[in-house]
Tab-separated table of N, CA and C in Angstrom:
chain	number	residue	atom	x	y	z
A	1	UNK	N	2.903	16.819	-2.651
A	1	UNK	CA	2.802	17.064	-1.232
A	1	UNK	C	4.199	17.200	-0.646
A	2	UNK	N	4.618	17.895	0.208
A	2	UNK	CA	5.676	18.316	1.282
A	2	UNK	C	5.597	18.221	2.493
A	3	UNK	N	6.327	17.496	3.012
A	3	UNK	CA	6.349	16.881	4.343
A	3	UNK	C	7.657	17.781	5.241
A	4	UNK	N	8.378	18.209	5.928
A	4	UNK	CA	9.553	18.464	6.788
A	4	UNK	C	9.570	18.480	7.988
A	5	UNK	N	10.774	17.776	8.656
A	5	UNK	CA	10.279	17.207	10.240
A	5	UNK	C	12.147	17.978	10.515
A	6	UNK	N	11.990	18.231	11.651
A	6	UNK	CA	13.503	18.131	12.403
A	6	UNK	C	13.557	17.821	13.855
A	7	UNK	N	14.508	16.853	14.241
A	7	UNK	CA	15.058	16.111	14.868
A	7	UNK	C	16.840	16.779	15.533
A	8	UNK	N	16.435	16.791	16.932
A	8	UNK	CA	17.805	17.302	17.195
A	8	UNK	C	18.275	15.615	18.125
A	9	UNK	N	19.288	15.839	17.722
A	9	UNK	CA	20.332	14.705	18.529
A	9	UNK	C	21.149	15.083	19.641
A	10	UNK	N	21.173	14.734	21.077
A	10	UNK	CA	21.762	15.127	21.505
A	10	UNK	C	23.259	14.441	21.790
A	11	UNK	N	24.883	15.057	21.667
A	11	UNK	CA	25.858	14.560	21.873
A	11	UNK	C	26.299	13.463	20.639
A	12	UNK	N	26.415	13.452	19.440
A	12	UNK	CA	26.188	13.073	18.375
A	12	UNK	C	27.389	13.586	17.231
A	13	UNK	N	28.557	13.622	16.821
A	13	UNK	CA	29.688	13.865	16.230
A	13	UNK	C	28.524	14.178	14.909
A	14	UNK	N	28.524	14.930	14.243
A	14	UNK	CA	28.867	15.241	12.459
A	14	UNK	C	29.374	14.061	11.578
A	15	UNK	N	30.748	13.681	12.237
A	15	UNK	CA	31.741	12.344	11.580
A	15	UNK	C	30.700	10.986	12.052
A	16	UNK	N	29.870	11.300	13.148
A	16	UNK	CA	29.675	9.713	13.785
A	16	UNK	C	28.353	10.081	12.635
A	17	UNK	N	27.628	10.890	12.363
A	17	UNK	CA	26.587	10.827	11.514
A	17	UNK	C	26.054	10.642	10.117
A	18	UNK	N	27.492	10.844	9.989
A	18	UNK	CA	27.858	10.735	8.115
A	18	UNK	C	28.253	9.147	8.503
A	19	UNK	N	28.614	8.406	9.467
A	19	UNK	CA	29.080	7.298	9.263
A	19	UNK	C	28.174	6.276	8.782
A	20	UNK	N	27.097	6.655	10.071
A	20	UNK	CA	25.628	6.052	10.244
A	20	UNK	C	24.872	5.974	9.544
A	21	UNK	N	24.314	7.186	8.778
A	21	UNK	CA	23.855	7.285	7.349
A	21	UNK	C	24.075	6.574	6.103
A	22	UNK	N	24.983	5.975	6.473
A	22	UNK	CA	25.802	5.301	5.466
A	22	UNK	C	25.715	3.887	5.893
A	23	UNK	N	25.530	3.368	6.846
A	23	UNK	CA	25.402	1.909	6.972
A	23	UNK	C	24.007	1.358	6.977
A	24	UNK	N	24.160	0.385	6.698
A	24	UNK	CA	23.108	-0.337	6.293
A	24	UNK	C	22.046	-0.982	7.591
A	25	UNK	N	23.109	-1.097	9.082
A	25	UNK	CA	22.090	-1.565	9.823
A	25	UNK	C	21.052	-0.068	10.284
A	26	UNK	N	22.125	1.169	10.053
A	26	UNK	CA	21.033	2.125	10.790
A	26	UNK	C	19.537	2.317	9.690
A	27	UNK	N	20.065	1.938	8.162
A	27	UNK	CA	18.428	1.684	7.340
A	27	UNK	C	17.777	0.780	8.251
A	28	UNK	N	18.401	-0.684	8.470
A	28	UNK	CA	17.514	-1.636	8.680
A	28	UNK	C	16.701	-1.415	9.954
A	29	UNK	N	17.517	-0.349	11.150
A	29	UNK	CA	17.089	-0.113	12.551
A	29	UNK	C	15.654	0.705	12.334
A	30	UNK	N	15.854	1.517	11.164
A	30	UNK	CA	14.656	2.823	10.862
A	30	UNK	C	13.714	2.044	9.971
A	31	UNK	N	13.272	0.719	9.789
A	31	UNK	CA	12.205	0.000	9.171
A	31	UNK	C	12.040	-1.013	9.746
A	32	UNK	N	12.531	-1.374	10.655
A	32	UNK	CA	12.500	-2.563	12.005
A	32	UNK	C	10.838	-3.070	12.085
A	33	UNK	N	9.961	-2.224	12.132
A	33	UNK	CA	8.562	-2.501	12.444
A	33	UNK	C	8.053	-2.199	11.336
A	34	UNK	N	8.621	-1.851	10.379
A	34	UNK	CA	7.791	-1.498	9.134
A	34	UNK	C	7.510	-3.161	8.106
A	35	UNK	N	6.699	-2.946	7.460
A	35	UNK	CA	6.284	-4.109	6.344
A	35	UNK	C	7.245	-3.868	5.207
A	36	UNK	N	8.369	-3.311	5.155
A	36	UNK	CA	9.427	-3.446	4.736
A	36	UNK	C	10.650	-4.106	4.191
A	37	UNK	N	11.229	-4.786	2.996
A	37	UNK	CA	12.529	-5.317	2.685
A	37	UNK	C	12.948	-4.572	1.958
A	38	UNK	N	14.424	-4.620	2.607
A	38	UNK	CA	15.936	-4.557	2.007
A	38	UNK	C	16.372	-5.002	0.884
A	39	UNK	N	15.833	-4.773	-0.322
A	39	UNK	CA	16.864	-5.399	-1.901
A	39	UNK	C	17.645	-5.562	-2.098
A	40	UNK	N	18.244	-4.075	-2.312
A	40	UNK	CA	19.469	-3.772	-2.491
A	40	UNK	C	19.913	-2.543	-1.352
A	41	UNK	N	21.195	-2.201	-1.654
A	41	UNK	CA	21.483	-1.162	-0.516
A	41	UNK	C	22.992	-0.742	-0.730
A	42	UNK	N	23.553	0.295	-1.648
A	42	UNK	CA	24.844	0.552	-2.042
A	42	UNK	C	25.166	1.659	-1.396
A	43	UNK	N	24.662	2.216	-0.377
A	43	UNK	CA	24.871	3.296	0.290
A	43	UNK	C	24.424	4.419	-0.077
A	44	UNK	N	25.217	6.008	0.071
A	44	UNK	CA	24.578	7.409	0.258
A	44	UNK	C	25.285	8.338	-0.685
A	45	UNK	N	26.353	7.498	-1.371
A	45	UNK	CA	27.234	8.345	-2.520
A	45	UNK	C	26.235	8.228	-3.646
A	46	UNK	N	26.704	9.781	-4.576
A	46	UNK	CA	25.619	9.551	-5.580
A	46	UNK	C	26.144	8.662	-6.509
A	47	UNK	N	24.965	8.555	-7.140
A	47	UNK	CA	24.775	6.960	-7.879
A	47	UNK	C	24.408	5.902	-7.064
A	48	UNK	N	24.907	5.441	-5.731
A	48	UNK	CA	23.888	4.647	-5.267
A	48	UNK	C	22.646	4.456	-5.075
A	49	UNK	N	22.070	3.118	-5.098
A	49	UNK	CA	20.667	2.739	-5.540
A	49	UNK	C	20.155	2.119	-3.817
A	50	UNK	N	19.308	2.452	-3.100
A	50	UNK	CA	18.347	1.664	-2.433
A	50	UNK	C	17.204	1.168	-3.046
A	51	UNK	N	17.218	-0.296	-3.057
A	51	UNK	CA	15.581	-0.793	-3.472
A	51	UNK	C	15.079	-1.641	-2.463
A	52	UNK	N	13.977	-1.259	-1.809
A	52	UNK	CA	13.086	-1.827	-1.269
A	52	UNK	C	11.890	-2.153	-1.647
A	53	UNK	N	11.105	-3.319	-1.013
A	53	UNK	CA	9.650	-3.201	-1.323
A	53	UNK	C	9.242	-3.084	0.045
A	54	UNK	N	8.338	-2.896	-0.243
A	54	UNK	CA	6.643	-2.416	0.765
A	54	UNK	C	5.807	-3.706	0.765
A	55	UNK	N	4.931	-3.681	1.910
A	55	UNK	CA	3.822	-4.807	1.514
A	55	UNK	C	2.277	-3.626	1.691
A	56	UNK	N	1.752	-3.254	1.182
A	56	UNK	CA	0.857	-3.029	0.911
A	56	UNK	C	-0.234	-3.490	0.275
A	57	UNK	N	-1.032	-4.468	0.678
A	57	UNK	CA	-1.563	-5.387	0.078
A	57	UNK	C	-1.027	-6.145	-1.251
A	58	UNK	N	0.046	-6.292	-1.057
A	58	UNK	CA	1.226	-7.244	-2.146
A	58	UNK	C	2.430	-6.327	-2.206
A	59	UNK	N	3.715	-6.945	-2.388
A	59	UNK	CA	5.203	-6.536	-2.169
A	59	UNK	C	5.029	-5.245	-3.404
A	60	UNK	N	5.386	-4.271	-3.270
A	60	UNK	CA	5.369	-2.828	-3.629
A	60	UNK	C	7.341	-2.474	-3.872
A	61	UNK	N	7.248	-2.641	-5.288
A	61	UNK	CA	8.884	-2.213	-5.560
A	61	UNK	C	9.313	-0.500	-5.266
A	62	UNK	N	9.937	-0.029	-4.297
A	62	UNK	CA	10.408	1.371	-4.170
A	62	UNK	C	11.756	1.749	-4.297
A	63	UNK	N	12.478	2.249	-5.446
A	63	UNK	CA	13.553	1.948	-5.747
A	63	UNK	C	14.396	3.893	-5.925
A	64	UNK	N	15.278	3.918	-5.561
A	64	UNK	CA	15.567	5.516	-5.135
A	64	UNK	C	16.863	5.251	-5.705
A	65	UNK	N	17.359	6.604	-5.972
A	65	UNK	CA	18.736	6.486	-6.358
A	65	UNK	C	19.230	7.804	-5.681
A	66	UNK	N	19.960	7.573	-5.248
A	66	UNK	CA	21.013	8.941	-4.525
A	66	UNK	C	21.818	10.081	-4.990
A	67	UNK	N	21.806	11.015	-4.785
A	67	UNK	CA	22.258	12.181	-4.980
A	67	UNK	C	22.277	13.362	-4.454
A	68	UNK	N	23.020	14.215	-5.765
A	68	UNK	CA	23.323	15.684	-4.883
A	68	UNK	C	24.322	15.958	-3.219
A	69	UNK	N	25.289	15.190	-3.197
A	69	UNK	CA	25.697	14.796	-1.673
A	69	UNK	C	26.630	16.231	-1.622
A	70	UNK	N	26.459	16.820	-0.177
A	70	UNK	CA	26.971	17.878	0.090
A	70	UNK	C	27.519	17.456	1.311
A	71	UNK	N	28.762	18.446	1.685
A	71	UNK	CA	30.133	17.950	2.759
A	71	UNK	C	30.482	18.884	3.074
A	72	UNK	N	30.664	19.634	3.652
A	72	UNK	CA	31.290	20.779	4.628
A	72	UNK	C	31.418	21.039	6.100
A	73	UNK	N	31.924	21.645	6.652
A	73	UNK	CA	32.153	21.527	8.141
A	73	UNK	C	31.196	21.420	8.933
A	74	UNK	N	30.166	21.669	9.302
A	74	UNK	CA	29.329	22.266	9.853
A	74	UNK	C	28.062	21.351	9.064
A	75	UNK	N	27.926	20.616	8.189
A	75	UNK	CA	26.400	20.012	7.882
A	75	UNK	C	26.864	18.738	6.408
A	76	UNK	N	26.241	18.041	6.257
A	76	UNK	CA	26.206	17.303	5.040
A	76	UNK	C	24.865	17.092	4.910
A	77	UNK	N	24.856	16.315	3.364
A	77	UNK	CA	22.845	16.223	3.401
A	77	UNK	C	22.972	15.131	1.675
A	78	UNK	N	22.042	15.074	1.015
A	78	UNK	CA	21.636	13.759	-0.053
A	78	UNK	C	20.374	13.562	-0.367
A	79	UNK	N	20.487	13.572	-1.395
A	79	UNK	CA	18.795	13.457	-1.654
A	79	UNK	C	18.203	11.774	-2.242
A	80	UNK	N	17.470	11.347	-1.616
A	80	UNK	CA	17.209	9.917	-2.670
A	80	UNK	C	16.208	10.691	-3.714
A	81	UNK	N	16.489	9.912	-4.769
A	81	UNK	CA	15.327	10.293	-5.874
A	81	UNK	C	14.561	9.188	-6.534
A	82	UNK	N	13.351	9.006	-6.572
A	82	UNK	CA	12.346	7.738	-6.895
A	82	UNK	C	12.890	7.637	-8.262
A	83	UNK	N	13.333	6.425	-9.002
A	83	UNK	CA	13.452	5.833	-9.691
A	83	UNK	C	12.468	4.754	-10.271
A	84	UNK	N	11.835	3.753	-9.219
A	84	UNK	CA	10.920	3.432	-9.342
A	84	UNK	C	9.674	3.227	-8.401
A	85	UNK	N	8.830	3.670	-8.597
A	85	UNK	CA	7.553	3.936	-7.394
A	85	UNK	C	6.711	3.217	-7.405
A	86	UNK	N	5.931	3.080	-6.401
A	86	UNK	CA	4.360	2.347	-6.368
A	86	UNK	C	3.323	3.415	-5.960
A	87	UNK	N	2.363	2.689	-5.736
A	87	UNK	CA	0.851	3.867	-5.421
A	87	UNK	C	1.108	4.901	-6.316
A	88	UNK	N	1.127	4.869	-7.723
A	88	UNK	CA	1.102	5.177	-8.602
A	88	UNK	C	1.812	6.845	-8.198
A	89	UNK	N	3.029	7.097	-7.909
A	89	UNK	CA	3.339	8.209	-7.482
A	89	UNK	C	4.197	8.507	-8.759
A	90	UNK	N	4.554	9.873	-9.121
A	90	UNK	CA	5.417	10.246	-10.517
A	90	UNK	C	6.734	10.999	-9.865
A	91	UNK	N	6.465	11.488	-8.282
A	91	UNK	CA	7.795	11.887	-8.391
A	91	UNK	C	7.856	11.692	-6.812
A	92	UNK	N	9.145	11.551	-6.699
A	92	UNK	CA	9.468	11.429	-4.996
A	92	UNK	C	10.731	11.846	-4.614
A	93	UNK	N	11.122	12.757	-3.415
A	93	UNK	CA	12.387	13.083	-3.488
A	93	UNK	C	12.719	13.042	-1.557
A	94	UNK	N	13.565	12.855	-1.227
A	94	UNK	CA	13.560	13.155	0.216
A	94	UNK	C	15.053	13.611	0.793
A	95	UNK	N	15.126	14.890	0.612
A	95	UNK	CA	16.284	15.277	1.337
A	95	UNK	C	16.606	14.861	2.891
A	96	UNK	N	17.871	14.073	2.864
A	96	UNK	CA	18.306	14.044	4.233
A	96	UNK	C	19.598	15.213	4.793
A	97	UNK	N	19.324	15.767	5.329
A	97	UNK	CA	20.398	17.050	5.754
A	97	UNK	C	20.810	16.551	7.606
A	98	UNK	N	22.165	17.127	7.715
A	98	UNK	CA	22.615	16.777	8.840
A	98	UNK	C	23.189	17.811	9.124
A	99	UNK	N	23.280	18.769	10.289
A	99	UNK	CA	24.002	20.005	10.487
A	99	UNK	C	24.501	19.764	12.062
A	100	UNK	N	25.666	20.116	12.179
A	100	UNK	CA	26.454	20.005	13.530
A	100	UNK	C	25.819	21.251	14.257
A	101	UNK	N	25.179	21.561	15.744
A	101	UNK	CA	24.950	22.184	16.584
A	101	UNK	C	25.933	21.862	17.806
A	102	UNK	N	27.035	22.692	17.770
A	102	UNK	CA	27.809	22.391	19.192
A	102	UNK	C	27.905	21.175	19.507
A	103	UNK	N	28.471	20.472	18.966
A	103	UNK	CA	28.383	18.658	19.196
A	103	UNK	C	27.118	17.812	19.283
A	104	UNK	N	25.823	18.415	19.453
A	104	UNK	CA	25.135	18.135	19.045
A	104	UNK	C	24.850	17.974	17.548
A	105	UNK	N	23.371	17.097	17.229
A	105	UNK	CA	23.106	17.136	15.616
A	105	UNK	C	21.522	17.526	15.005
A	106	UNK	N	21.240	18.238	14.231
A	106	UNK	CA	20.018	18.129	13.994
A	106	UNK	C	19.847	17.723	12.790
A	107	UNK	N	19.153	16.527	12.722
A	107	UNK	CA	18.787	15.603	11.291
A	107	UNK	C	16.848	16.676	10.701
A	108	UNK	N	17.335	16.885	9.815
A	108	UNK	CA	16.195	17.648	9.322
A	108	UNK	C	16.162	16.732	7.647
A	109	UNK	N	14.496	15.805	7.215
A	109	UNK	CA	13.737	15.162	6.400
A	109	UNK	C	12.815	16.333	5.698
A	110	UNK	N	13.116	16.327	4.509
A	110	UNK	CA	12.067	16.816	3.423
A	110	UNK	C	11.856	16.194	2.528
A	111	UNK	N	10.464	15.601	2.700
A	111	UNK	CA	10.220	14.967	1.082
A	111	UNK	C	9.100	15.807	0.560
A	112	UNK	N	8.977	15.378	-1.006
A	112	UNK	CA	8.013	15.772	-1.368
A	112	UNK	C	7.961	14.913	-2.851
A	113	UNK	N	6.304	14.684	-3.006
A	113	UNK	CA	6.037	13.563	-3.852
A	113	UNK	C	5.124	13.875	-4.471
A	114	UNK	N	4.860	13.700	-5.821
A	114	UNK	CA	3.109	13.825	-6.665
A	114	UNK	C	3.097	12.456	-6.455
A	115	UNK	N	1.720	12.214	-7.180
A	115	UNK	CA	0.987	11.114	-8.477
A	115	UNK	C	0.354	11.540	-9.105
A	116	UNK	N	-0.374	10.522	-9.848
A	116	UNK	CA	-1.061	10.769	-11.024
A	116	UNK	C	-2.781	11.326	-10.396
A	117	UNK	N	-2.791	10.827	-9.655
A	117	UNK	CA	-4.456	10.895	-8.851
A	117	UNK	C	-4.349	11.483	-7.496
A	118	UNK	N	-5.215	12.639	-7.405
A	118	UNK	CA	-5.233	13.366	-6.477
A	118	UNK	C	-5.964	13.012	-5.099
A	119	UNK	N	-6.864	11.920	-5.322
A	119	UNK	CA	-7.604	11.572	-4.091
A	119	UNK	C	-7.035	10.244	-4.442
A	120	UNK	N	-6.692	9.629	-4.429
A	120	UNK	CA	-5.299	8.128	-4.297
A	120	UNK	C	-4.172	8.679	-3.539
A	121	UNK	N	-3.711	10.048	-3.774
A	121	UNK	CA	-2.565	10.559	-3.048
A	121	UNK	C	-3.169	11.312	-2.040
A	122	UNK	N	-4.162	11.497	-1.595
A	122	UNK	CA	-4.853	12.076	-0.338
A	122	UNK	C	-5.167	10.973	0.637
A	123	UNK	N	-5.140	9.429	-0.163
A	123	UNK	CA	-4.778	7.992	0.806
A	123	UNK	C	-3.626	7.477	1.049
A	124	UNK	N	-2.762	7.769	0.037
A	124	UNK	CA	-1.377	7.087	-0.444
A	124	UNK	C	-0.703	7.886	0.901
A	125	UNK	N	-0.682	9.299	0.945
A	125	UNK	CA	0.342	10.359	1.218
A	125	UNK	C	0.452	9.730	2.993
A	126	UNK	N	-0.769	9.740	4.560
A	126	UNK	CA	-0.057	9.045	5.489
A	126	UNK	C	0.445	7.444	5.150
A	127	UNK	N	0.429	7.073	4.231
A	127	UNK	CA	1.230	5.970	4.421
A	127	UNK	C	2.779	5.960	3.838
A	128	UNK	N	3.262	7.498	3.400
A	128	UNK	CA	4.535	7.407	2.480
A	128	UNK	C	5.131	8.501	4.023
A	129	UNK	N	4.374	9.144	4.990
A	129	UNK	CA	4.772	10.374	5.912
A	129	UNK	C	5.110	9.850	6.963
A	130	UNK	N	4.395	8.418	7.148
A	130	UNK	CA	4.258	7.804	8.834
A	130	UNK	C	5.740	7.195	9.045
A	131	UNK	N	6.407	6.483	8.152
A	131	UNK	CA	7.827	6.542	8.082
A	131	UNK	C	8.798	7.055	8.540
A	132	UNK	N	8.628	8.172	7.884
A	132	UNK	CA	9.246	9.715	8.358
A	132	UNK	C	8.688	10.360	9.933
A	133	UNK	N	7.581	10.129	9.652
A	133	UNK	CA	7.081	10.491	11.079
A	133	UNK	C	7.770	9.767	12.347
A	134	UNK	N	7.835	8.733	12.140
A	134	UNK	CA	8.562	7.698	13.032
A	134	UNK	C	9.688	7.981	13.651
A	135	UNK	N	10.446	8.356	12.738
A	135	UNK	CA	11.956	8.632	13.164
A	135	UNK	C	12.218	10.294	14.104
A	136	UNK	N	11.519	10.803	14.417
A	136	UNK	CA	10.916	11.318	15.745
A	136	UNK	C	11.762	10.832	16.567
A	137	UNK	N	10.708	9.586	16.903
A	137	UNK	CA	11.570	8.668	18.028
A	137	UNK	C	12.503	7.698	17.480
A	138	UNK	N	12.856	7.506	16.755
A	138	UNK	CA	13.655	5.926	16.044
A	138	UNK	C	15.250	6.849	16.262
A	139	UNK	N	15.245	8.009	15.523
A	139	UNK	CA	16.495	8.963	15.354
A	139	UNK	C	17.127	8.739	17.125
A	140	UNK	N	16.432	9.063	17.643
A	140	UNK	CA	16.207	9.507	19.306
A	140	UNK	C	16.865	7.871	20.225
A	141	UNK	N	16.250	6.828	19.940
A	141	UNK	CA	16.468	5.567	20.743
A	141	UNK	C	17.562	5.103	19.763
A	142	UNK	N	18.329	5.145	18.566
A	142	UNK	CA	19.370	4.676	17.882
A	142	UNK	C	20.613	4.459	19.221
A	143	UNK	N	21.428	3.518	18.974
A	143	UNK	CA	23.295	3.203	19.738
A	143	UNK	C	23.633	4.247	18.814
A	144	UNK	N	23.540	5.246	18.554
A	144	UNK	CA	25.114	6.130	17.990
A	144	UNK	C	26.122	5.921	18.447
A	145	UNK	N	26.723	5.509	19.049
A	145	UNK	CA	28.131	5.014	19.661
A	145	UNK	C	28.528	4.208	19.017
């Protein structure tokens, strides 16, 4: 399944966004209400690892590893890649891309994920999107400053 959302920021540096991306409270700000923990958290360079769990009727290990990081004037972006999954999923990927609009920013999310079971992932899938869905507004009410 394929999900892609975009999000424009208004008044938002490129530099202030690569910063943010990179720290750990703006993860913790974007799972604030979620059934969510923080494991680990080595940042957005590749080779770094995020592991979280989920509570989904018991703590759910979701463990991503980072890559592909791109840098140029005008946009950066990173992909996490599932390393280790729950709800029996086999692959998970979620590009984060950031592109400068006139000092503005538009944060544009693509994931896309199998499993093994096609009607498990026709239950699984709003609960891996609503996340993403969120940050709609979460991107939007952030201190960027």
């Amino acid at each position: 399944m394929r999900y892609r959302q975009v999000v424009l920021i208004r008044d938002v540096s490129l530099k202030k966004a690569n910063e943010t991306f990179k720290d750990i409270k703006f993860l913790k700000y974007l799972i604030a209400l979620q059934p969510v923990k923080v494991i680990r958290w080595d940042g957005t360079y590749d080779g770094a690892v995020a592991h979280m769990k989920f509570w989904f009727f018991g703590w759910k290990d979701f463990i991503v590893s980072h890559g592909d990081n791109k840098h140029d004037e005008t946009s950066f972006s990173f992909k996490d890649t599932g390393t280790n999954l729950p709800f029996g999923l086999t692959l998970w990927e979620h590009v984060h891309k950031v592109v400068d609009i006139d000092g503005d920013i538009k944060i544009i999310d693509e994931i896309y994920f199998l499993g093994k079971n096609k009607i498990v992932m026709f239950f699984v899938a709003p609960i891996l999107i609503l996340p993403i869905f969120l940050r709609k507004v979460l991107y939007r009410t952030y201190s960027w400053n």
